[in-house]
PDB file of C-alpha atoms in Angstrom:
ATOM      1  CA  MET Y   1       2.724  43.818   0.984  1.00 51.00           C
ATOM      2  CA  PRO Y   2      -0.247  44.609   3.017  1.00 65.00           C
ATOM      3  CA  ALA Y   3       0.282  45.119   6.706  1.00 64.00           C
ATOM      4  CA  ILE Y   4      -0.490  42.773   9.157  1.00 73.00           C
ATOM      5  CA  SER Y   5      -2.327  45.585  11.148  1.00 84.00           C
ATOM      6  CA  GLN Y   6      -3.032  49.385  10.918  1.00 89.00           C
ATOM      7  CA  ALA Y   7      -1.494  49.758  14.252  1.00 91.00           C
ATOM      8  CA  PHE Y   8       1.518  47.937  13.538  1.00 90.00           C
ATOM      9  CA  ARG Y   9       1.980  49.857  10.321  1.00 90.00           C
ATOM     10  CA  CYS Y  10       1.782  53.150  12.081  1.00 93.00           C
ATOM     11  CA  PHE Y  11       3.977  52.063  14.868  1.00 93.00           C
ATOM     12  CA  ASP Y  12       6.762  50.696  12.530  1.00 92.00           C
ATOM     13  CA  GLU Y  13       6.754  53.968  10.414  1.00 93.00           C
ATOM     14  CA  VAL Y  14       6.750  56.550  13.256  1.00 95.00           C
ATOM     15  CA  ALA Y  15       9.824  54.504  14.608  1.00 94.00           C
ATOM     16  CA  ARG Y  16      11.303  54.770  11.252  1.00 92.00           C
ATOM     17  CA  ARG Y  17      10.579  58.580  10.727  1.00 93.00           C
ATOM     18  CA  GLY Y  18      10.988  59.688  14.423  1.00 94.00           C
ATOM     19  CA  SER Y  19       7.982  61.914  13.706  1.00 94.00           C
ATOM     20  CA  VAL Y  20       4.208  61.389  13.710  1.00 94.00           C
ATOM     21  CA  ARG Y  21       3.907  64.010  11.144  1.00 94.00           C
ATOM     22  CA  LYS Y  22       6.304  62.394   8.716  1.00 94.00           C
ATOM     23  CA  ALA Y  23       4.737  58.826   9.185  1.00 93.00           C
ATOM     24  CA  ALA Y  24       1.416  60.369   8.505  1.00 93.00           C
ATOM     25  CA  VAL Y  25       2.659  61.852   5.292  1.00 95.00           C
ATOM     26  CA  THR Y  26       4.239  58.686   4.113  1.00 92.00           C
ATOM     27  CA  LEU Y  27       1.043  56.437   4.997  1.00 92.00           C
ATOM     28  CA  HIS Y  28      -1.326  59.067   3.537  1.00 93.00           C
ATOM     29  CA  LEU Y  29      -3.004  59.329   6.775  1.00 94.00           C
ATOM     30  CA  THR Y  30      -3.973  62.445   9.043  1.00 95.00           C
ATOM     31  CA  ALA Y  31      -1.324  62.754  11.899  1.00 94.00           C
ATOM     32  CA  ALA Y  32      -4.275  62.739  14.298  1.00 95.00           C
ATOM     33  CA  ALA Y  33      -5.091  59.264  12.990  1.00 95.00           C
ATOM     34  CA  VAL Y  34      -1.514  57.970  13.350  1.00 94.00           C
ATOM     35  CA  ASN Y  35      -1.140  59.439  16.523  1.00 94.00           C
ATOM     36  CA  GLN Y  36      -4.361  57.590  17.849  1.00 95.00           C
ATOM     37  CA  GLN Y  37      -3.013  54.312  16.621  1.00 94.00           C
ATOM     38  CA  ILE Y  38       0.176  54.827  18.734  1.00 94.00           C
ATOM     39  CA  LEU Y  39      -1.805  55.694  21.804  1.00 95.00           C
ATOM     40  CA  ASN Y  40      -3.944  52.447  21.285  1.00 94.00           C
ATOM     41  CA  LEU Y  41      -1.148  50.281  21.063  1.00 93.00           C
ATOM     42  CA  GLU Y  42       0.595  51.843  24.086  1.00 93.00           C
ATOM     43  CA  ALA Y  43      -2.656  51.209  26.078  1.00 94.00           C
ATOM     44  CA  GLN Y  44      -2.841  47.668  24.960  1.00 92.00           C
ATOM     45  CA  VAL Y  45       0.949  46.910  25.859  1.00 92.00           C
ATOM     46  CA  GLY Y  46       0.334  49.083  28.983  1.00 94.00           C
ATOM     47  CA  VAL Y  47       3.656  51.032  28.825  1.00 95.00           C
ATOM     48  CA  PRO Y  48       4.752  53.868  26.696  1.00 95.00           C
ATOM     49  CA  LEU Y  49       6.448  52.910  23.317  1.00 94.00           C
ATOM     50  CA  PHE Y  50       8.008  56.298  22.668  1.00 94.00           C
ATOM     51  CA  ASP Y  51       9.544  59.062  24.548  1.00 94.00           C
ATOM     52  CA  ARG Y  52       8.056  62.360  23.251  1.00 93.00           C
ATOM     53  CA  LEU Y  53      10.966  64.578  22.678  1.00 93.00           C
ATOM     54  CA  PRO Y  54      11.510  67.947  21.208  1.00 90.00           C
ATOM     55  CA  ARG Y  55      13.515  66.673  18.585  1.00 90.00           C
ATOM     56  CA  GLY Y  56      11.026  63.889  17.753  1.00 91.00           C
ATOM     57  CA  MET Y  57       9.653  60.434  18.670  1.00 93.00           C
ATOM     58  CA  GLN Y  58      12.340  58.167  20.282  1.00 94.00           C
ATOM     59  CA  LEU Y  59      11.809  54.435  21.181  1.00 94.00           C
ATOM     60  CA  THR Y  60      11.796  53.514  24.858  1.00 94.00           C
ATOM     61  CA  THR Y  61      13.552  49.891  25.767  1.00 94.00           C
ATOM     62  CA  ALA Y  62       9.762  48.385  25.631  1.00 94.00           C
ATOM     63  CA  GLY Y  63       9.287  50.059  22.303  1.00 92.00           C
ATOM     64  CA  GLU Y  64      12.625  48.543  20.794  1.00 93.00           C
ATOM     65  CA  LEU Y  65      11.284  45.031  21.967  1.00 93.00           C
ATOM     66  CA  MET Y  66       8.017  45.711  20.509  1.00 92.00           C
ATOM     67  CA  LEU Y  67       9.506  46.913  17.101  1.00 91.00           C
ATOM     68  CA  ALA Y  68      11.318  43.836  16.796  1.00 90.00           C
ATOM     69  CA  ALA Y  69       8.352  41.636  17.410  1.00 89.00           C
ATOM     70  CA  VAL Y  70       6.394  43.830  15.088  1.00 89.00           C
ATOM     71  CA  ARG Y  71       8.856  43.390  12.137  1.00 87.00           C
ATOM     72  CA  ARG Y  72       9.258  39.643  12.644  1.00 85.00           C
ATOM     73  CA  SER Y  73       5.412  39.346  12.688  1.00 86.00           C
ATOM     74  CA  GLN Y  74       5.291  41.302   9.409  1.00 84.00           C
ATOM     75  CA  ARG Y  75       7.893  39.219   7.950  1.00 79.00           C
ATOM     76  CA  ASP Y  76       6.020  35.941   8.772  1.00 81.00           C
ATOM     77  CA  PHE Y  77       2.936  37.529   7.355  1.00 83.00           C
ATOM     78  CA  ASP Y  78       4.414  38.365   4.197  1.00 77.00           C
ATOM     79  CA  ASN Y  79       5.953  34.945   3.730  1.00 72.00           C
ATOM     80  CA  ALA Y  80       2.704  33.535   4.444  1.00 78.00           C
ATOM     81  CA  LEU Y  81       0.903  35.399   1.794  1.00 78.00           C
ATOM     82  CA  ALA Y  82       3.749  34.667  -0.508  1.00 71.00           C
ATOM     83  CA  GLN Y  83       3.215  30.995   0.244  1.00 70.00           C
ATOM     84  CA  VAL Y  84      -0.625  31.323  -0.182  1.00 74.00           C
ATOM     85  CA  GLU Y  85       0.013  32.760  -3.430  1.00 70.00           C
ATOM     86  CA  ASP Y  86       2.238  29.859  -4.603  1.00 65.00           C
ATOM     87  CA  LEU Y  87      -0.381  27.448  -3.538  1.00 63.00           C
ATOM     88  CA  ARG Y  88      -2.841  29.227  -5.527  1.00 67.00           C
ATOM     89  CA  ALA Y  89      -0.933  29.511  -8.742  1.00 59.00           C
ATOM     90  CA  LEU Y  90       2.115  27.312  -8.484  1.00 58.00           C
ATOM     91  CA  ARG Y  91       3.538  28.785 -11.742  1.00 58.00           C
ATOM     92  CA  ARG Y  92       7.125  28.183 -10.983  1.00 63.00           C
ATOM     93  CA  GLY Y  93       6.980  25.047  -8.448  1.00 78.00           C
ATOM     94  CA  HIS Y  94       9.930  22.715  -8.754  1.00 86.00           C
ATOM     95  CA  VAL Y  95      10.846  19.850  -6.577  1.00 91.00           C
ATOM     96  CA  ARG Y  96      14.405  18.447  -6.341  1.00 92.00           C
ATOM     97  CA  VAL Y  97      14.437  15.037  -4.475  1.00 96.00           C
ATOM     98  CA  GLY Y  98      16.513  12.232  -3.927  1.00 96.00           C
ATOM     99  CA  VAL Y  99      15.211   8.589  -3.268  1.00 95.00           C
ATOM    100  CA  SER Y 100      16.542   5.154  -3.219  1.00 89.00           C
ATOM    101  CA  HIS Y 101      16.180   3.059  -6.107  1.00 87.00           C
ATOM    102  CA  ALA Y 102      13.357   0.872  -4.555  1.00 84.00           C
ATOM    103  CA  THR Y 103      11.474   4.176  -3.788  1.00 89.00           C
ATOM    104  CA  ALA Y 104      11.898   5.389  -7.224  1.00 90.00           C
ATOM    105  CA  GLU Y 105      10.270   2.234  -8.503  1.00 86.00           C
ATOM    106  CA  TYR Y 106       7.007   2.143  -6.430  1.00 85.00           C
ATOM    107  CA  LEU Y 107       6.301   4.972  -3.994  1.00 89.00           C
ATOM    108  CA  LEU Y 108       7.658   8.092  -5.814  1.00 93.00           C
ATOM    109  CA  PRO Y 109       5.808   7.650  -9.169  1.00 94.00           C
ATOM    110  CA  LEU Y 110       2.540   7.327  -7.293  1.00 92.00           C
ATOM    111  CA  VAL Y 111       3.351  10.607  -5.128  1.00 94.00           C
ATOM    112  CA  ILE Y 112       4.294  12.453  -8.307  1.00 95.00           C
ATOM    113  CA  SER Y 113       1.325  11.310 -10.441  1.00 94.00           C
ATOM    114  CA  SER Y 114      -1.120  12.062  -7.698  1.00 92.00           C
ATOM    115  CA  LEU Y 115       0.322  15.423  -7.190  1.00 91.00           C
ATOM    116  CA  HIS Y 116       0.561  16.317 -10.746  1.00 90.00           C
ATOM    117  CA  ALA Y 117      -2.976  15.581 -11.249  1.00 90.00           C
ATOM    118  CA  ARG Y 118      -4.113  18.193  -8.833  1.00 86.00           C
ATOM    119  CA  TYR Y 119      -0.960  20.788  -9.453  1.00 86.00           C
ATOM    120  CA  PRO Y 120       0.124  20.476 -13.115  1.00 86.00           C
ATOM    121  CA  GLY Y 121       2.438  23.366 -12.415  1.00 83.00           C
ATOM    122  CA  ILE Y 122       4.880  21.529 -10.355  1.00 88.00           C
ATOM    123  CA  THR Y 123       7.835  19.920 -11.994  1.00 90.00           C
ATOM    124  CA  PHE Y 124      10.378  17.520 -10.510  1.00 93.00           C
ATOM    125  CA  SER Y 125      13.885  16.456 -10.632  1.00 93.00           C
ATOM    126  CA  VAL Y 126      14.520  12.978  -9.062  1.00 95.00           C
ATOM    127  CA  ARG Y 127      17.822  11.601  -8.328  1.00 94.00           C
ATOM    128  CA  SER Y 128      17.924   7.962  -7.311  1.00 92.00           C
ATOM    129  CA  GLY Y 129      21.041   6.378  -5.362  1.00 90.00           C
ATOM    130  CA  THR Y 130      22.350   4.825  -2.263  1.00 88.00           C
ATOM    131  CA  GLY Y 131      21.794   6.533   1.086  1.00 90.00           C
ATOM    132  CA  GLU Y 132      25.256   8.091   1.176  1.00 91.00           C
ATOM    133  CA  GLU Y 133      25.054   9.484  -2.302  1.00 93.00           C
ATOM    134  CA  LEU Y 134      21.798  11.092  -1.694  1.00 95.00           C
ATOM    135  CA  LEU Y 135      22.758  12.908   1.682  1.00 95.00           C
ATOM    136  CA  ARG Y 136      25.827  14.085  -0.202  1.00 93.00           C
ATOM    137  CA  GLY Y 137      23.680  15.397  -2.828  1.00 93.00           C
ATOM    138  CA  VAL Y 138      21.836  17.319  -0.080  1.00 93.00           C
ATOM    139  CA  ALA Y 139      25.002  18.695   1.407  1.00 92.00           C
ATOM    140  CA  GLN Y 140      26.074  19.973  -1.788  1.00 89.00           C
ATOM    141  CA  GLY Y 141      22.743  21.498  -2.778  1.00 88.00           C
ATOM    142  CA  GLU Y 142      22.191  19.189  -5.829  1.00 90.00           C
ATOM    143  CA  ILE Y 143      18.886  18.157  -4.426  1.00 90.00           C
ATOM    144  CA  ASP Y 144      16.764  19.664  -1.613  1.00 92.00           C
ATOM    145  CA  VAL Y 145      15.501  16.775   0.189  1.00 95.00           C
ATOM    146  CA  ALA Y 146      16.422  13.225   0.262  1.00 96.00           C
ATOM    147  CA  TYR Y 147      14.131  10.241   1.505  1.00 94.00           C
ATOM    148  CA  CYS Y 148      16.184   7.093   2.441  1.00 91.00           C
ATOM    149  CA  LEU Y 149      16.922   4.629   5.254  1.00 89.00           C
ATOM    150  CA  ARG Y 150      18.273   6.121   8.352  1.00 90.00           C
ATOM    151  CA  ARG Y 151      22.114   6.926   8.534  1.00 90.00           C
ATOM    152  CA  PRO Y 152      24.116   9.716  10.172  1.00 92.00           C
ATOM    153  CA  PRO Y 153      23.936  12.769   8.065  1.00 94.00           C
ATOM    154  CA  PRO Y 154      26.831  14.611   6.843  1.00 93.00           C
ATOM    155  CA  PRO Y 155      27.827  18.249   8.384  1.00 93.00           C
ATOM    156  CA  GLY Y 156      25.134  20.847   7.417  1.00 93.00           C
ATOM    157  CA  VAL Y 157      22.305  18.145   6.834  1.00 95.00           C
ATOM    158  CA  GLN Y 158      19.527  16.922   9.246  1.00 95.00           C
ATOM    159  CA  GLU Y 159      17.079  14.693   9.633  1.00 95.00           C
ATOM    160  CA  VAL Y 160      13.547  16.272   9.922  1.00 93.00           C
ATOM    161  CA  ARG Y 161      10.991  13.337   9.576  1.00 91.00           C
ATOM    162  CA  ALA Y 162      11.101   9.697  10.217  1.00 90.00           C
ATOM    163  CA  TRP Y 163       8.614   6.713   9.276  1.00 85.00           C
ATOM    164  CA  PRO Y 164       9.221   3.584  10.842  1.00 84.00           C
ATOM    165  CA  GLN Y 165       9.890   0.514   8.546  1.00 85.00           C
ATOM    166  CA  PRO Y 166       9.589  -2.952   9.615  1.00 88.00           C
ATOM    167  CA  LEU Y 167      11.796  -5.764   8.216  1.00 91.00           C
ATOM    168  CA  GLY Y 168      10.060  -8.575   6.825  1.00 92.00           C
ATOM    169  CA  ALA Y 169      10.837 -11.903   4.861  1.00 94.00           C
ATOM    170  CA  VAL Y 170       9.992 -11.947   1.390  1.00 95.00           C
ATOM    171  CA  MET Y 171       8.893 -15.125  -0.150  1.00 95.00           C
ATOM    172  CA  ALA Y 172       6.952 -16.759  -3.121  1.00 95.00           C
ATOM    173  CA  PRO Y 173       3.229 -17.104  -2.554  1.00 92.00           C
ATOM    174  CA  GLY Y 174       3.557 -20.958  -2.261  1.00 90.00           C
ATOM    175  CA  HIS Y 175       6.573 -20.934   0.112  1.00 94.00           C
ATOM    176  CA  PRO Y 176       6.127 -23.181   3.168  1.00 92.00           C
ATOM    177  CA  LEU Y 177       6.577 -20.276   5.592  1.00 92.00           C
ATOM    178  CA  ALA Y 178       3.737 -18.538   3.734  1.00 88.00           C
ATOM    179  CA  THR Y 179       1.023 -20.085   6.064  1.00 85.00           C
ATOM    180  CA  GLU Y 180       3.294 -20.831   9.217  1.00 82.00           C
ATOM    181  CA  PRO Y 181       0.762 -19.724  11.798  1.00 80.00           C
ATOM    182  CA  ARG Y 182       3.357 -18.470  14.520  1.00 83.00           C
ATOM    183  CA  LEU Y 183       5.154 -15.273  14.620  1.00 89.00           C
ATOM    184  CA  LEU Y 184       8.168 -15.495  12.256  1.00 91.00           C
ATOM    185  CA  ARG Y 185      11.697 -14.852  13.421  1.00 92.00           C
ATOM    186  CA  LEU Y 186      15.039 -14.917  11.664  1.00 92.00           C
ATOM    187  CA  ARG Y 187      16.029 -18.170  13.258  1.00 92.00           C
ATOM    188  CA  ASP Y 188      12.856 -19.595  11.558  1.00 92.00           C
ATOM    189  CA  CYS Y 189      14.377 -18.488   7.935  1.00 93.00           C
ATOM    190  CA  VAL Y 190      17.852 -19.896   8.105  1.00 91.00           C
ATOM    191  CA  ALA Y 191      16.627 -23.362   6.877  1.00 91.00           C
ATOM    192  CA  TYR Y 192      15.836 -22.066   3.508  1.00 95.00           C
ATOM    193  CA  PRO Y 193      18.179 -20.505   0.929  1.00 95.00           C
ATOM    194  CA  LEU Y 194      18.846 -16.808   1.547  1.00 95.00           C
ATOM    195  CA  ILE Y 195      19.205 -13.983  -0.853  1.00 96.00           C
ATOM    196  CA  LEU Y 196      20.671 -11.136   1.180  1.00 95.00           C
ATOM    197  CA  MET Y 197      21.757  -7.378   0.707  1.00 92.00           C
ATOM    198  CA  ALA Y 198      25.620  -7.055   0.469  1.00 91.00           C
ATOM    199  CA  PRO Y 199      27.547  -6.712   3.714  1.00 91.00           C
ATOM    200  CA  GLY Y 200      27.576  -3.192   5.090  1.00 84.00           C
ATOM    201  CA  MET Y 201      24.132  -2.180   3.597  1.00 84.00           C
ATOM    202  CA  GLU Y 202      21.593  -1.166   6.237  1.00 84.00           C
ATOM    203  CA  LEU Y 203      19.192  -4.247   5.824  1.00 88.00           C
ATOM    204  CA  ARG Y 204      21.947  -6.512   6.047  1.00 89.00           C
ATOM    205  CA  SER Y 205      23.367  -4.831   9.258  1.00 88.00           C
ATOM    206  CA  MET Y 206      20.105  -5.096  10.715  1.00 87.00           C
ATOM    207  CA  LEU Y 207      19.936  -8.749  10.480  1.00 91.00           C
ATOM    208  CA  GLU Y 208      23.512  -9.166  11.594  1.00 90.00           C
ATOM    209  CA  GLN Y 209      22.323  -7.173  14.642  1.00 89.00           C
ATOM    210  CA  MET Y 210      19.157  -9.159  15.379  1.00 89.00           C
ATOM    211  CA  ASP Y 211      20.505 -12.557  15.253  1.00 88.00           C
ATOM    212  CA  SER Y 212      24.065 -13.008  14.002  1.00 88.00           C
ATOM    213  CA  ALA Y 213      24.588 -16.760  15.094  1.00 88.00           C
ATOM    214  CA  ALA Y 214      21.284 -17.578  13.227  1.00 85.00           C
ATOM    215  CA  LEU Y 215      22.069 -15.792  10.079  1.00 83.00           C
ATOM    216  CA  HIS Y 216      25.787 -17.661   9.924  1.00 86.00           C
ATOM    217  CA  GLN Y 217      24.389 -20.903  10.378  1.00 87.00           C
ATOM    218  CA  GLN Y 218      24.749 -21.281   6.453  1.00 86.00           C
ATOM    219  CA  ARG Y 219      26.342 -19.165   3.366  1.00 90.00           C
ATOM    220  CA  PRO Y 220      23.992 -17.034   1.641  1.00 92.00           C
ATOM    221  CA  LEU Y 221      22.638 -18.267  -1.726  1.00 94.00           C
ATOM    222  CA  VAL Y 222      23.350 -14.936  -3.070  1.00 95.00           C
ATOM    223  CA  GLU Y 223      24.481 -11.505  -1.698  1.00 95.00           C
ATOM    224  CA  THR Y 224      23.693  -8.399  -3.642  1.00 94.00           C
ATOM    225  CA  SER Y 225      23.198  -4.536  -3.434  1.00 89.00           C
ATOM    226  CA  SER Y 226      20.345  -5.046  -5.673  1.00 90.00           C
ATOM    227  CA  VAL Y 227      16.734  -5.077  -4.451  1.00 91.00           C
ATOM    228  CA  PRO Y 228      15.184  -6.028  -7.628  1.00 91.00           C
ATOM    229  CA  MET Y 229      17.492  -9.190  -7.820  1.00 94.00           C
ATOM    230  CA  VAL Y 230      16.394 -10.098  -4.446  1.00 95.00           C
ATOM    231  CA  ARG Y 231      12.580  -9.932  -5.367  1.00 94.00           C
ATOM    232  CA  ARG Y 232      13.261 -11.842  -8.740  1.00 94.00           C
ATOM    233  CA  LEU Y 233      15.252 -14.313  -7.101  1.00 95.00           C
ATOM    234  CA  VAL Y 234      12.574 -15.153  -4.351  1.00 95.00           C
ATOM    235  CA  ALA Y 235       9.598 -14.962  -6.519  1.00 93.00           C
ATOM    236  CA  GLY Y 236      10.595 -18.129  -8.195  1.00 85.00           C
ATOM    237  CA  SER Y 237      12.165 -20.384  -5.471  1.00 93.00           C
ATOM    238  CA  THR Y 238      12.025 -21.460  -1.892  1.00 95.00           C
ATOM    239  CA  ALA Y 239      14.615 -18.669  -1.189  1.00 96.00           C
ATOM    240  CA  LEU Y 240      13.986 -16.029   1.380  1.00 96.00           C
ATOM    241  CA  GLY Y 241      14.902 -12.338   1.210  1.00 95.00           C
ATOM    242  CA  PHE Y 242      14.488  -9.683   3.916  1.00 95.00           C
ATOM    243  CA  LEU Y 243      13.153  -6.349   2.878  1.00 93.00           C
ATOM    244  CA  VAL Y 244      11.198  -3.417   3.846  1.00 90.00           C
ATOM    245  CA  PRO Y 245       7.687  -2.561   2.677  1.00 88.00           C
ATOM    246  CA  ASP Y 246       8.934   0.405   0.479  1.00 85.00           C
ATOM    247  CA  ASN Y 247      10.958  -2.501  -1.282  1.00 88.00           C
ATOM    248  CA  VAL Y 248       8.253  -4.770  -2.156  1.00 89.00           C
ATOM    249  CA  ALA Y 249       4.629  -2.995  -2.276  1.00 86.00           C
ATOM    250  CA  GLU Y 250       3.816  -3.363  -5.844  1.00 86.00           C
ATOM    251  CA  ASP Y 251       4.961  -7.048  -5.876  1.00 90.00           C
ATOM    252  CA  VAL Y 252       2.848  -7.829  -2.810  1.00 89.00           C
ATOM    253  CA  ALA Y 253      -0.184  -6.066  -3.927  1.00 85.00           C
ATOM    254  CA  ALA Y 254       0.104  -7.915  -7.326  1.00 87.00           C
ATOM    255  CA  GLY Y 255       0.405 -11.309  -5.771  1.00 90.00           C
ATOM    256  CA  ARG Y 256       3.770 -11.860  -7.122  1.00 92.00           C
ATOM    257  CA  LEU Y 257       5.490 -11.892  -3.543  1.00 93.00           C
ATOM    258  CA  LEU Y 258       4.503 -12.427   0.067  1.00 93.00           C
ATOM    259  CA  TRP Y 259       5.675 -10.417   2.984  1.00 93.00           C
ATOM    260  CA  ARG Y 260       5.935 -11.362   6.574  1.00 92.00           C
ATOM    261  CA  PRO Y 261       7.140  -9.256   9.460  1.00 91.00           C
ATOM    262  CA  LEU Y 262      10.087 -10.399  11.691  1.00 91.00           C
ATOM    263  CA  HIS Y 263       9.281 -10.353  15.235  1.00 91.00           C
ATOM    264  CA  ASP Y 264      12.869 -10.377  16.530  1.00 90.00           C
ATOM    265  CA  ALA Y 265      13.995  -7.334  18.350  1.00 90.00           C
ATOM    266  CA  GLY Y 266      15.525  -4.506  16.521  1.00 87.00           C
ATOM    267  CA  ALA Y 267      13.546  -5.421  13.319  1.00 89.00           C
ATOM    268  CA  GLN Y 268      12.658  -2.115  12.409  1.00 87.00           C
ATOM    269  CA  LEU Y 269      14.683   0.630  10.629  1.00 85.00           C
ATOM    270  CA  PRO Y 270      13.033   4.087   9.952  1.00 87.00           C
ATOM    271  CA  SER Y 271      13.056   5.662   6.449  1.00 89.00           C
ATOM    272  CA  CYS Y 272      13.940   9.470   6.849  1.00 93.00           C
ATOM    273  CA  LEU Y 273      13.648  12.785   5.322  1.00 94.00           C
ATOM    274  CA  TYR Y 274      16.585  14.728   5.216  1.00 96.00           C
ATOM    275  CA  GLN Y 275      17.329  18.320   4.371  1.00 95.00           C
ATOM    276  CA  ARG Y 276      19.918  21.159   4.549  1.00 92.00           C
ATOM    277  CA  ILE Y 277      20.219  22.953   8.007  1.00 93.00           C
ATOM    278  CA  GLY Y 278      18.378  26.268   7.357  1.00 88.00           C
ATOM    279  CA  TYR Y 279      16.520  25.056   4.343  1.00 87.00           C
ATOM    280  CA  THR Y 280      13.241  26.935   3.669  1.00 83.00           C
ATOM    281  CA  ARG Y 281      10.612  24.815   1.893  1.00 84.00           C
ATOM    282  CA  ALA Y 282       8.858  26.407  -0.997  1.00 82.00           C
ATOM    283  CA  ALA Y 283       5.099  25.706  -1.456  1.00 81.00           C
ATOM    284  CA  ALA Y 284       5.800  23.048  -3.891  1.00 85.00           C
ATOM    285  CA  MET Y 285       7.998  21.233  -1.821  1.00 89.00           C
ATOM    286  CA  ARG Y 286       5.562  21.108   1.090  1.00 88.00           C
ATOM    287  CA  LEU Y 287       2.871  19.980  -0.964  1.00 89.00           C
ATOM    288  CA  PHE Y 288       5.062  17.205  -2.262  1.00 92.00           C
ATOM    289  CA  LEU Y 289       6.122  16.145   1.246  1.00 92.00           C
ATOM    290  CA  ASP Y 290       2.570  16.158   2.332  1.00 92.00           C
ATOM    291  CA  GLU Y 291       1.727  13.704  -0.355  1.00 93.00           C
ATOM    292  CA  LEU Y 292       4.767  11.586   0.414  1.00 92.00           C
ATOM    293  CA  GLU Y 293       3.637  11.311   3.993  1.00 90.00           C
ATOM    294  CA  ARG Y 294       0.062  10.566   2.970  1.00 90.00           C
ATOM    295  CA  VAL Y 295       1.053   7.922   0.560  1.00 88.00           C
ATOM    296  CA  ALA Y 296       3.698   6.287   2.726  1.00 85.00           C
ATOM    297  CA  ASP Y 297       1.408   6.136   5.782  1.00 83.00           C
ATOM    298  CA  GLU Y 298      -1.364   4.430   3.815  1.00 83.00           C
ATOM    299  CA  MET Y 299       1.039   1.856   2.263  1.00 79.00           C
ATOM    300  CA  ARG Y 300       2.479   0.913   5.709  1.00 76.00           C
ATOM    301  CA  ALA Y 301      -0.909   0.806   7.192  1.00 75.00           C
ATOM    302  CA  GLY Y 302      -1.787  -1.908   4.737  1.00 70.00           C
ATOM    303  CA  PHE Y 303       1.316  -3.949   5.503  1.00 72.00           C
ATOM    304  CA  GLU Y 304       0.530  -3.499   9.231  1.00 57.00           C
ATOM    305  CA  THR Y 305      -2.976  -4.636   9.196  1.00 40.00           C
ATOM    306  CA  GLY Y 306      -2.823  -7.108   6.389  1.00 42.00           C
ATOM    307  CA  VAL Y 307      -5.186  -5.218   4.233  1.00 35.00           C
ATOM    308  CA  SER Y 308      -5.057  -6.116   0.579  1.00 31.00           C
ATOM    309  CA  TRP Y 309      -4.660  -2.951  -1.512  1.00 32.00           C
ATOM    310  CA  SER Y 310      -2.941  -2.028  -4.969  1.00 33.00           C
ATOM    311  CA  LEU Y 311      -1.052   1.058  -6.097  1.00 35.00           C
ATOM    312  CA  LYS Y 312      -3.851   1.711  -8.516  1.00 36.00           C
ATOM    313  CA  ASP Y 313      -6.546   1.729  -5.672  1.00 37.00           C
ATOM    314  CA  MET Y 314      -4.510   4.252  -3.775  1.00 37.00           C
ATOM    315  CA  ALA Y 315      -4.467   6.771  -6.678  1.00 39.00           C
ATOM    316  CA  THR Y 316      -8.150   6.860  -6.668  1.00 37.00           C
TER     317      THR Y 316
END
C-alpha cells in the first residue's frame, strides 16, 4: 500500500531500523533525503522525535506517541484505499441481512433492485423472521445486520441506527373513519371490529400501553401474528388493524388500503438496525445501508406528508 506521506514513511522506517542509513537502503532513498524528512517532521512537531545515540536512533517519548499516531493513520489510510477499490470494482461484494416478513415483502426488494441496477457485483443473502430470530442470527454470526422493530439486543449485539415508525390505523378505502376530519385516536377505533397482532408482539404491546382500557372494551375479531392476514381481512370489511408504514406501503400506494396515524401518546416505535459489536462493514454493506436509509426515509416522508407515491415511482 502507498504511504500516507513521505515524511511518515521515513519516520516509521527509521524507527523500525534504528538507523537513517538502513532506512534509506530499504526505502531506496539517500540517507540525506531521509534525514531531511525526519528533521522537517521534528520541526513541525516542535520537539525531537529521536535521541541520536552512538548505537543508533532511539525514539523519544514524544517519538513513541507520534509513531503510534502515524501507524494508526497509515492503517486508516490503507483501509480507506481498500474500501475505495471495493467501491470501484465490487467484484466480491456480498450482503447478509435479516429483516421482518413485512420488510421482505415491500421495502427490501426495492432496495435490492435499486442497488443491483448500479452495482451488479453485489449479491445478497436474506433471512426473514421475527425480531428475536433475527437478533439471534446476528449474535451467532449467521447474518451481519438485522433490521426490525426495536427490542433489547442480546449480548454482543448493538443498535446502531433507528428510524421512527408511527403506528396507524389501517382500513378499507370506504371505511367511515377514512374521512373523519379530527385527529384519530385509539378510542375512536374500538367501535369497529379489530384485527390485532397477537399478545406479546411489539405492535400489540404498543396499543396496550397507549390505552389499555379502550382496547379491552371488546374482544378482537381476530388476533394473529401475520401482518398479511391483517391487511387482507381489513381490506374487505369495516374492521381496523394497527400497523406501521413498513407493513402497508404497497397496499396504500395501490389504493387497496388507507392508513391514518394514531395521535395517542406513545404511538411510535422505531425500526432499528442491529449489528455485532466490533463488526466492520465492507463496502457492499455500506452501500446497501445507504440505500436502505434513502428508501426508508422517502417512504416514511410520504406517509407523514400525505403525498401519494408508489414503489415504481420511487425506483425511478
